[in-house]
PDB file of C-alpha atoms in Angstrom:
ATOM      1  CA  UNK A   1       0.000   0.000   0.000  1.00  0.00           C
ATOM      2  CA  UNK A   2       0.744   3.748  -0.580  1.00  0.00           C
ATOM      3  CA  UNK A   3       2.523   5.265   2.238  1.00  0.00           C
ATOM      4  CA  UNK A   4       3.198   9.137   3.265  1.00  0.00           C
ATOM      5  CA  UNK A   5       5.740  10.422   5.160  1.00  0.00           C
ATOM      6  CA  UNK A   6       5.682  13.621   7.342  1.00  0.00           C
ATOM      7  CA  UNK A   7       8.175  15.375   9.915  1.00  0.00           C
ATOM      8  CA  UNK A   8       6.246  14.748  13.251  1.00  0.00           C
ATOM      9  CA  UNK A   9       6.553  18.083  14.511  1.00  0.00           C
ATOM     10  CA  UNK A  10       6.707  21.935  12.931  1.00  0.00           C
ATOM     11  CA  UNK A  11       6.555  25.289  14.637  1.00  0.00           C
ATOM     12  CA  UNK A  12       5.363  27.866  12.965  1.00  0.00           C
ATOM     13  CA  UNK A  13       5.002  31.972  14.181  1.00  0.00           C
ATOM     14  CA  UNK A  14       1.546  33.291  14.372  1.00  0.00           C
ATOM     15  CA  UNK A  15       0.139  34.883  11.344  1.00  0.00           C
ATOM     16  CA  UNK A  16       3.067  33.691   8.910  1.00  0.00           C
ATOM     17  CA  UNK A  17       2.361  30.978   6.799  1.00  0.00           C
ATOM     18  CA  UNK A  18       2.486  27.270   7.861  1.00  0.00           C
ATOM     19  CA  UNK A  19       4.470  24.877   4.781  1.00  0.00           C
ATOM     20  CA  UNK A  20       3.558  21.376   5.991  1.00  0.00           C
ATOM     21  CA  UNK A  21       5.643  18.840   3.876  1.00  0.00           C
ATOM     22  CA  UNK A  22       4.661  15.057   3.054  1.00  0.00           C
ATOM     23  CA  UNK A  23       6.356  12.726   0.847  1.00  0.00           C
ATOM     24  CA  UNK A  24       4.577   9.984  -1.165  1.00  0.00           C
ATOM     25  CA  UNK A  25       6.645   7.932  -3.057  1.00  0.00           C
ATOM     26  CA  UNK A  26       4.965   5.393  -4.283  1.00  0.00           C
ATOM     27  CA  UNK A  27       2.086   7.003  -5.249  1.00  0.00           C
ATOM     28  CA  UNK A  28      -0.246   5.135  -7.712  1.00  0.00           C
ATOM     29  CA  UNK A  29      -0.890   7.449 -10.787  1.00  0.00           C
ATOM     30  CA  UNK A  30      -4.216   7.252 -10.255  1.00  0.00           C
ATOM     31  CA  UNK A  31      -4.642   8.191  -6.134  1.00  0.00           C
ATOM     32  CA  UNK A  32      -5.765  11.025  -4.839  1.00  0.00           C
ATOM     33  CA  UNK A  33      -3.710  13.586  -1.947  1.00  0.00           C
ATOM     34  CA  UNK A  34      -6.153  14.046   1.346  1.00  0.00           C
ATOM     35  CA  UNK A  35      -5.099  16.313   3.880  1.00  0.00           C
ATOM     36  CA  UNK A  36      -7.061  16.008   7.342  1.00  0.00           C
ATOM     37  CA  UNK A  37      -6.393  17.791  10.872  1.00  0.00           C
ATOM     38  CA  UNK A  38      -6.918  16.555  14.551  1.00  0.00           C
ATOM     39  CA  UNK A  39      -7.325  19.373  16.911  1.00  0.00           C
ATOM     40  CA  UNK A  40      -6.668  17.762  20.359  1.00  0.00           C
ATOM     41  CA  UNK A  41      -8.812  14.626  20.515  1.00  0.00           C
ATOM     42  CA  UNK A  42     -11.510  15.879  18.314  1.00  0.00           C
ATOM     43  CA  UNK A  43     -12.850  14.009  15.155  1.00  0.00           C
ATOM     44  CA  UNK A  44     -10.264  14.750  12.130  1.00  0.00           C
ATOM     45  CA  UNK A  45     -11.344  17.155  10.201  1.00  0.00           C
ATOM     46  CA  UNK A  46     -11.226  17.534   6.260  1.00  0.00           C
ATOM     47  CA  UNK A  47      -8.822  20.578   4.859  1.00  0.00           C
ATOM     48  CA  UNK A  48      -8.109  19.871   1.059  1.00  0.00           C
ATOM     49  CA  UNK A  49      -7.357  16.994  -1.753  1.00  0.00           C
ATOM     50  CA  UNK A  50      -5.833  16.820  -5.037  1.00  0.00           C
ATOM     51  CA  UNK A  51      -4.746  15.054  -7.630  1.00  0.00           C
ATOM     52  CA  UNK A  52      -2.205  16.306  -9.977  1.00  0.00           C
ATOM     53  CA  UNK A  53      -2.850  20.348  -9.967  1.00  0.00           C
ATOM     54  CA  UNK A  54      -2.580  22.686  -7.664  1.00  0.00           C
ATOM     55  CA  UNK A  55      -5.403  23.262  -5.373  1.00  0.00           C
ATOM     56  CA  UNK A  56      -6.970  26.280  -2.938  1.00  0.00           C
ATOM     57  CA  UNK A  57      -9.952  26.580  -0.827  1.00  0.00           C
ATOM     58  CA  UNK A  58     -11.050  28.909   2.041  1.00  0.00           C
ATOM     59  CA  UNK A  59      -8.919  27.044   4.518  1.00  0.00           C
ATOM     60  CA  UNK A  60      -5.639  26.376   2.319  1.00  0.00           C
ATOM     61  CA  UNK A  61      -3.573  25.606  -0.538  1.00  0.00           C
ATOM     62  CA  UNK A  62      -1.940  21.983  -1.848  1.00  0.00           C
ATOM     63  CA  UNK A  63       0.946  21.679  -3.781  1.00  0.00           C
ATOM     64  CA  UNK A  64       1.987  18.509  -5.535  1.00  0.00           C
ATOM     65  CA  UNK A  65       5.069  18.673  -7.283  1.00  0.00           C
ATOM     66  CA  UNK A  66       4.956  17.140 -10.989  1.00  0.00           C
ATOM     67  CA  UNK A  67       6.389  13.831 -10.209  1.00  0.00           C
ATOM     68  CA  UNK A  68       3.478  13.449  -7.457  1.00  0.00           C
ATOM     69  CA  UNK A  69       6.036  12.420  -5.281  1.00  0.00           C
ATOM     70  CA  UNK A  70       5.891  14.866  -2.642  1.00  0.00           C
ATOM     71  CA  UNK A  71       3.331  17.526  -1.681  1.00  0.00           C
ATOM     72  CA  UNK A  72       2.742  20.905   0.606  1.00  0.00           C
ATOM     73  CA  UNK A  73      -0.086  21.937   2.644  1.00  0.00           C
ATOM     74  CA  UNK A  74      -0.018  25.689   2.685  1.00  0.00           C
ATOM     75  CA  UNK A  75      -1.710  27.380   5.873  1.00  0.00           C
ATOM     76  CA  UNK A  76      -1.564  31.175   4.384  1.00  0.00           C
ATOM     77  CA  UNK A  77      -1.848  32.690   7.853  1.00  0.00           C
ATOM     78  CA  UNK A  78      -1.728  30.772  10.564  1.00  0.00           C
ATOM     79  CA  UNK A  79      -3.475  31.156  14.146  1.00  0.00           C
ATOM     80  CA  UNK A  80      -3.099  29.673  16.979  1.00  0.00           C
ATOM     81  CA  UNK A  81      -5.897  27.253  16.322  1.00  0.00           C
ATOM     82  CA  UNK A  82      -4.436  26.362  13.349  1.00  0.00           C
ATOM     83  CA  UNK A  83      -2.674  24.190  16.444  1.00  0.00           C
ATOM     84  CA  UNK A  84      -3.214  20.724  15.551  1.00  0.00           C
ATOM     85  CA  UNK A  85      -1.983  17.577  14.083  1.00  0.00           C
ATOM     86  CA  UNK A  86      -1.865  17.259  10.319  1.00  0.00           C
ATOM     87  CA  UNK A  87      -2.179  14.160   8.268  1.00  0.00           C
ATOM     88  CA  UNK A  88      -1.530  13.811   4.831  1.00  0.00           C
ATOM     89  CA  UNK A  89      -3.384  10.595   3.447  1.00  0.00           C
ATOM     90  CA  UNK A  90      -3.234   8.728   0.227  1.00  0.00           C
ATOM     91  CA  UNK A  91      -6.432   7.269  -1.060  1.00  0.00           C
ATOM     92  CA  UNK A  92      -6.627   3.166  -1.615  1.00  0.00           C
ATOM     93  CA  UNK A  93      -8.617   2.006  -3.501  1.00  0.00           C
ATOM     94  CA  UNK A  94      -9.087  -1.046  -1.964  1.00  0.00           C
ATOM     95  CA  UNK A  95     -11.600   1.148   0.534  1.00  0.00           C
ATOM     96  CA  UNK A  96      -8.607   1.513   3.336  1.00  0.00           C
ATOM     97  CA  UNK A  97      -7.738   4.917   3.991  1.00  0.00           C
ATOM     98  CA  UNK A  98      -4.278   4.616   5.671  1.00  0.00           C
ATOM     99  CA  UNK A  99      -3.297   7.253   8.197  1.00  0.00           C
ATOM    100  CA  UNK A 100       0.267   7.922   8.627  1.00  0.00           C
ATOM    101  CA  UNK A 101       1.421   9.676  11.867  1.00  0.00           C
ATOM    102  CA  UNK A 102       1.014  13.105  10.813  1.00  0.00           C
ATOM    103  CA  UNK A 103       2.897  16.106  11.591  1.00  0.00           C
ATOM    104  CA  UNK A 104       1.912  18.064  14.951  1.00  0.00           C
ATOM    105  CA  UNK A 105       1.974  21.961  14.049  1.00  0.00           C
ATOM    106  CA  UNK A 106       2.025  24.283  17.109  1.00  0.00           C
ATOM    107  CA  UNK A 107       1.808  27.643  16.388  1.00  0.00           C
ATOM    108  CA  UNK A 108       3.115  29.918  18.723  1.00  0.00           C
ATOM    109  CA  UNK A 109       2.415  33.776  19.175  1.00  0.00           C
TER     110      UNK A 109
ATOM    111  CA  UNK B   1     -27.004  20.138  10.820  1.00  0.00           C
ATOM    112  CA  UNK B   2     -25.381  17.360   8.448  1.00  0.00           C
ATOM    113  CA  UNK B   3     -22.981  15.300  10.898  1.00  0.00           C
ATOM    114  CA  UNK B   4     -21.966  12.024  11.990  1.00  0.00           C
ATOM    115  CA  UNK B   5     -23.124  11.268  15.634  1.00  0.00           C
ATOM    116  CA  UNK B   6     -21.446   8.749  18.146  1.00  0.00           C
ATOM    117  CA  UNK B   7     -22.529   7.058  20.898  1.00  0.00           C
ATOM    118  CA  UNK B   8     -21.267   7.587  23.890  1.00  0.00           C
ATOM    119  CA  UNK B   9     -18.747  10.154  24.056  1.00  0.00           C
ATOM    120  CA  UNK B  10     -16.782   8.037  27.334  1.00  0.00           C
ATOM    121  CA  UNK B  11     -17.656   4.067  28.146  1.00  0.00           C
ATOM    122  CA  UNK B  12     -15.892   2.648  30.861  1.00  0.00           C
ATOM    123  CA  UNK B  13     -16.786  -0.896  30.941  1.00  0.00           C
ATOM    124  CA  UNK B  14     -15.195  -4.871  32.283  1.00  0.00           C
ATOM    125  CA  UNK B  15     -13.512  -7.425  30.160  1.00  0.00           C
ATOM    126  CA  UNK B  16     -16.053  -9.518  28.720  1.00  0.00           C
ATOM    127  CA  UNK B  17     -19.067  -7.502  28.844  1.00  0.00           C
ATOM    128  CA  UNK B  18     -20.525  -7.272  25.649  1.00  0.00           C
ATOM    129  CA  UNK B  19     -21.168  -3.383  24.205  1.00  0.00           C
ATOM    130  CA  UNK B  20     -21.761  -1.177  21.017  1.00  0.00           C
ATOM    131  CA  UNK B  21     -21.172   2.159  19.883  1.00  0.00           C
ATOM    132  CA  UNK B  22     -23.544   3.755  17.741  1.00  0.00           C
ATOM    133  CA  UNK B  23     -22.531   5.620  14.904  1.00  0.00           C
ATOM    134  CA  UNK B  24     -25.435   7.771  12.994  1.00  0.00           C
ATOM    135  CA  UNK B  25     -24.761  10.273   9.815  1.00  0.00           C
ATOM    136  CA  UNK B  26     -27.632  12.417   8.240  1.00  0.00           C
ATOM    137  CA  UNK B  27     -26.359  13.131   5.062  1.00  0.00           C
ATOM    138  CA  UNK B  28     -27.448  10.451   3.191  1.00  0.00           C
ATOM    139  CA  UNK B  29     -23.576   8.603   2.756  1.00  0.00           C
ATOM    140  CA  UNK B  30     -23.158   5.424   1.087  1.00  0.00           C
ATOM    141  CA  UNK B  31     -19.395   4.571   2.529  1.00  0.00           C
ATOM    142  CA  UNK B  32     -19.410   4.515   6.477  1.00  0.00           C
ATOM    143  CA  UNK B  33     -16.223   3.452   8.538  1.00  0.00           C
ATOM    144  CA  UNK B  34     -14.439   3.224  12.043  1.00  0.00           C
ATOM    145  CA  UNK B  35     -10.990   3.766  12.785  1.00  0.00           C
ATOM    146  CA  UNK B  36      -9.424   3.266  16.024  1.00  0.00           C
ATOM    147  CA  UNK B  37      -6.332   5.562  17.347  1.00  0.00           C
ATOM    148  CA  UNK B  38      -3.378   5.022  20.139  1.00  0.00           C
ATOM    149  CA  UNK B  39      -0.636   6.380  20.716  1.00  0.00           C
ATOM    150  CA  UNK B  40       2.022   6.207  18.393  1.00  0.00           C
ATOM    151  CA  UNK B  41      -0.065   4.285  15.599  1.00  0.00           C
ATOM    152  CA  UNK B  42      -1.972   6.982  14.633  1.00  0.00           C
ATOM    153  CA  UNK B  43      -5.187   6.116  13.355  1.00  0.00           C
ATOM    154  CA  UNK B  44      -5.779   2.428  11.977  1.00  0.00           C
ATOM    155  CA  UNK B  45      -9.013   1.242  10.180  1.00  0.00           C
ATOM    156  CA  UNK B  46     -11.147  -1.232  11.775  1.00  0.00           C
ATOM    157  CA  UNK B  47     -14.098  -1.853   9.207  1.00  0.00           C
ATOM    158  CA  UNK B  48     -16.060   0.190   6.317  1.00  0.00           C
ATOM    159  CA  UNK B  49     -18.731  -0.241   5.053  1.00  0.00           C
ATOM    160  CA  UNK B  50     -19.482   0.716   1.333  1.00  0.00           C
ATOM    161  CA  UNK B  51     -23.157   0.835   1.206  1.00  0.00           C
ATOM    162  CA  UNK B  52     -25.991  -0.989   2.785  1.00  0.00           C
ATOM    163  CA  UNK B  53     -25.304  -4.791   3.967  1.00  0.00           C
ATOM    164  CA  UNK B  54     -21.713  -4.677   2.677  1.00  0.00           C
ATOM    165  CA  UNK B  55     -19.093  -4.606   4.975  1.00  0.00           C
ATOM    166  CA  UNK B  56     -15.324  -5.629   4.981  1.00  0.00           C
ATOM    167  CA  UNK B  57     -12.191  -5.649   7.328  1.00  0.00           C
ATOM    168  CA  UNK B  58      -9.867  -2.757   7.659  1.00  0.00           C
ATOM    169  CA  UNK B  59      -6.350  -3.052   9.136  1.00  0.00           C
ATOM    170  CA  UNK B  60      -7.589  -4.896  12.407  1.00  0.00           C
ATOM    171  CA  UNK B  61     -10.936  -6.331  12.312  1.00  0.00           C
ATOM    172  CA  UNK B  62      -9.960  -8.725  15.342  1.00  0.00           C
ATOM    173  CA  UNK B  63     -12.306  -8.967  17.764  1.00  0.00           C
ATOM    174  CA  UNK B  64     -14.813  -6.302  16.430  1.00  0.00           C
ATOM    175  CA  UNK B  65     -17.809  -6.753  14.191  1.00  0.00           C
ATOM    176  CA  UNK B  66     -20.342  -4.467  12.346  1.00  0.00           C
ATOM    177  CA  UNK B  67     -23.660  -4.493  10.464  1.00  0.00           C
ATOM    178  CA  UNK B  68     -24.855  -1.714   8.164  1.00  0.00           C
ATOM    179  CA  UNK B  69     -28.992  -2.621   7.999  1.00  0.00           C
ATOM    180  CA  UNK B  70     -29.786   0.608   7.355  1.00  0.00           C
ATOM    181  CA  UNK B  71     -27.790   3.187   5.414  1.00  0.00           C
ATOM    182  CA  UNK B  72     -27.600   5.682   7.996  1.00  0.00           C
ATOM    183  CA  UNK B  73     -26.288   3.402  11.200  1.00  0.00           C
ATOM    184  CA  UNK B  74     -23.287   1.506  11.140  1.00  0.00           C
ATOM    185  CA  UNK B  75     -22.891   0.295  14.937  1.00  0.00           C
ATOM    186  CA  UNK B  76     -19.348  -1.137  16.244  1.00  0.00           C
ATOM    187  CA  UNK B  77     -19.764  -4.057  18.046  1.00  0.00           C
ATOM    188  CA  UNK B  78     -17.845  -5.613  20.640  1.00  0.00           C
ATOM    189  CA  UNK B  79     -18.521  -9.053  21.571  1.00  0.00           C
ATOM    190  CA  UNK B  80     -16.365  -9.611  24.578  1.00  0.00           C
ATOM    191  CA  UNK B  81     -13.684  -6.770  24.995  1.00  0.00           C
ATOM    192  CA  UNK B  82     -10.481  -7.148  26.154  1.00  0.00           C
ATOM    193  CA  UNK B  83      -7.934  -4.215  27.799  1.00  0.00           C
ATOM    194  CA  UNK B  84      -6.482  -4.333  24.692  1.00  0.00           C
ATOM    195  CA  UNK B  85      -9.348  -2.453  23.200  1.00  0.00           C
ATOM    196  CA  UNK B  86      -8.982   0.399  25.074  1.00  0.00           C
ATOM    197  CA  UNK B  87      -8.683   3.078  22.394  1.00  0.00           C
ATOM    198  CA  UNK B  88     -10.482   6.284  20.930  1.00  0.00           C
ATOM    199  CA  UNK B  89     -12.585   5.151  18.057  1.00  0.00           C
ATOM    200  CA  UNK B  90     -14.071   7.401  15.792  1.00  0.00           C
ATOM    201  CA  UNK B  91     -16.750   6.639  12.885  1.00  0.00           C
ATOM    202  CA  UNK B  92     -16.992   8.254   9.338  1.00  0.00           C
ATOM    203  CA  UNK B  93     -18.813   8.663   6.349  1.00  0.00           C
ATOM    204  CA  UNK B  94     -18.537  10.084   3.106  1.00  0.00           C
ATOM    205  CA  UNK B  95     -20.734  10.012  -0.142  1.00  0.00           C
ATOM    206  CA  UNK B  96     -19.085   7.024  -1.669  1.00  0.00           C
ATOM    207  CA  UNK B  97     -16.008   5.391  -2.093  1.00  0.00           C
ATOM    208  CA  UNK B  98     -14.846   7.669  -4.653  1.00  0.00           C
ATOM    209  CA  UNK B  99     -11.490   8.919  -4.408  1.00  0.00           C
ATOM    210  CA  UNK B 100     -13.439  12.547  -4.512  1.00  0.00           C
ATOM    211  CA  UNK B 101     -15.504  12.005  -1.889  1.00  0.00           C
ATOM    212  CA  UNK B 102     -13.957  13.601   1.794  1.00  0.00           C
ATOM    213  CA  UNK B 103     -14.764  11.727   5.377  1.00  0.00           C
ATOM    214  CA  UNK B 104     -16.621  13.204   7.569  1.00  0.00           C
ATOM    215  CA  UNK B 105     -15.510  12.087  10.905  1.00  0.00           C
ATOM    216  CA  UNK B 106     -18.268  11.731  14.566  1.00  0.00           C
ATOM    217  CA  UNK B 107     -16.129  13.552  17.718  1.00  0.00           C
ATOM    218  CA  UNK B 108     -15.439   9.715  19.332  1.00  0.00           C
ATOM    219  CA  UNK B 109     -15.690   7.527  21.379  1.00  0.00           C
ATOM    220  CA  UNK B 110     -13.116   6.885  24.030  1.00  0.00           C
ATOM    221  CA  UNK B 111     -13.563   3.693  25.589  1.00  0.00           C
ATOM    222  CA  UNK B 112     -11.731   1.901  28.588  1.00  0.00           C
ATOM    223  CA  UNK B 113     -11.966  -2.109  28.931  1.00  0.00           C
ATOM    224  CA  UNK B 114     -10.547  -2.795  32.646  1.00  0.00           C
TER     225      UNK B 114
END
C-alpha cells in the first residue's frame, strides 16, 4: 500500500504561513492527496485533496510537485488554532484509507 | 445540521461484557467506517462499510464486528472486549467510495476495557 511520510513536529510563528511537507513515493498514478487535521482529541477534520494540480480553498492551498512524489499543505496565515496535528493521506482504492502519523503543528504567538 | 453522531462520548466498561457504539450520519452517505487511534499508531481502520449490507475488514478487524442494515447506522460491536481495546474510536462517512468524496468524521468515542 501507498505510504506518506511527514516530519512529526513543525513550529510555525503566528500569522506567517504554515508549509507542511509530506512525501509519497509510491504514489499510484491514479490516487488522490487528502489532507485532514486533529485538533486535540476531536474528530479529524477535512482541509483539502488533489490530484495532480494545484489546489486552494477557504482554509488552504496543496501543492503537488509534478512527479506526485511529494506535496505541501499551505496554511496562508496561521493562528493559533491552526494548532493541531496534520495528516496527509493517500487514497486506496481497496476502501482503506491509511493514516500515517502526521505532523503536529504548534503555532506559537 | 449534516454530521456524523457517536454514541457515547466516554464508556468505561469490564472485560467480557458485551457493548456497542452507535454511529449515525444524516447526510445520506453510502461509505461509512471506524478507525481506532493510540498512541504512536496513529489512526488504523477497523471496518467500512461501502453501502448498505456490505461490509469488509480494515487493518484490524480482530475482535470487532459491524452491520450496516440501514444506510444511515453503522454500529461497532464488541462481543467480549479485552484491555487491549482500550482506544479512541471514531466513525466516518462520506458520499461514496470515490477517491473525490472527503470523510466526515463523529467527535469519538473513548472507551476503557478494565
Amino acid at each position: 500500500d501507498a505510504k506518506t511520510t511527514q516530519p512529526p513536529s513543525m513550529d510555525c510563528a503566528e500569522g506567517r504561513a504554515a508549509n507542511l511537507p509530506c512525501n509519497h513515493s509510491t504514489i499510484s498514478g491514479n490516487e488522490y492527496v487528502y489532507w485532514y487535521r486533529q485538533i486535540h482529541s476531536q474528530g479529524p477534520q477535512y482541509i483539502i485533496h488533489g490530484l495532480k494540480n494545484n489546489e486552494t480553498n477557504e482554509m488552504a492551498s496543496l501543492i503537488i510537485t509534478e512527479d506526485r512524489k511529494s506535496s505541501t499543505l499551505i496554511l496562508p496565515h496561521a493562528t493559533l488554532r491552526d494548532t493541531a496535528v496534520y495528516y496527509c493521506i493517500l487514497y486506496n482504492q481497496g476502501g482503506k484509507l491509511i493514516f500515517g502519523q502526521g505532523t503536529e503543528l504548534s503555532v506559537k504567538p | 445540521e449534516a454530521q456524523v453522531t457517536q454514541n457515547p462520548r466516554y464508556l468505561i466498561t469490564v472485560t467480557g461484557k458485551k457493548l456497542t457504539v452507535t454511529c449515525s450520519q444524516n447526510m445520506n452517505h453510502e461509505y461509512m467506517s471506524w478507525y481506532r487511534q493510540d498512541p504512536g499508531l496513529g489512526l488504523r481502520q477497523i471496518y467500512y462499510s461501502m453501502n448498505v449490507e456490505v461490509t469488509d475488514k480494515g487493518d484490524v478487524p480482530e475482535g470487532y464486528k459491524v452491520s450496516r442494515k440501514e444506510k444511515r447506522n453503522f454500529p461497532l460491536i464488541l462481543e467480549s472486549p479485552s484491555p487491549n481495546q482500550t482506544s479512541l474510536y471514531f466513525c466516518a462517512s462520506s458520499l461514496s467510495k470515490g477517491r473525490a468524496s472527503p470523510l466526515h468524521f463523529g467527535n469519538g468515542t473513548r472507551l476503557t476495557v478494565t
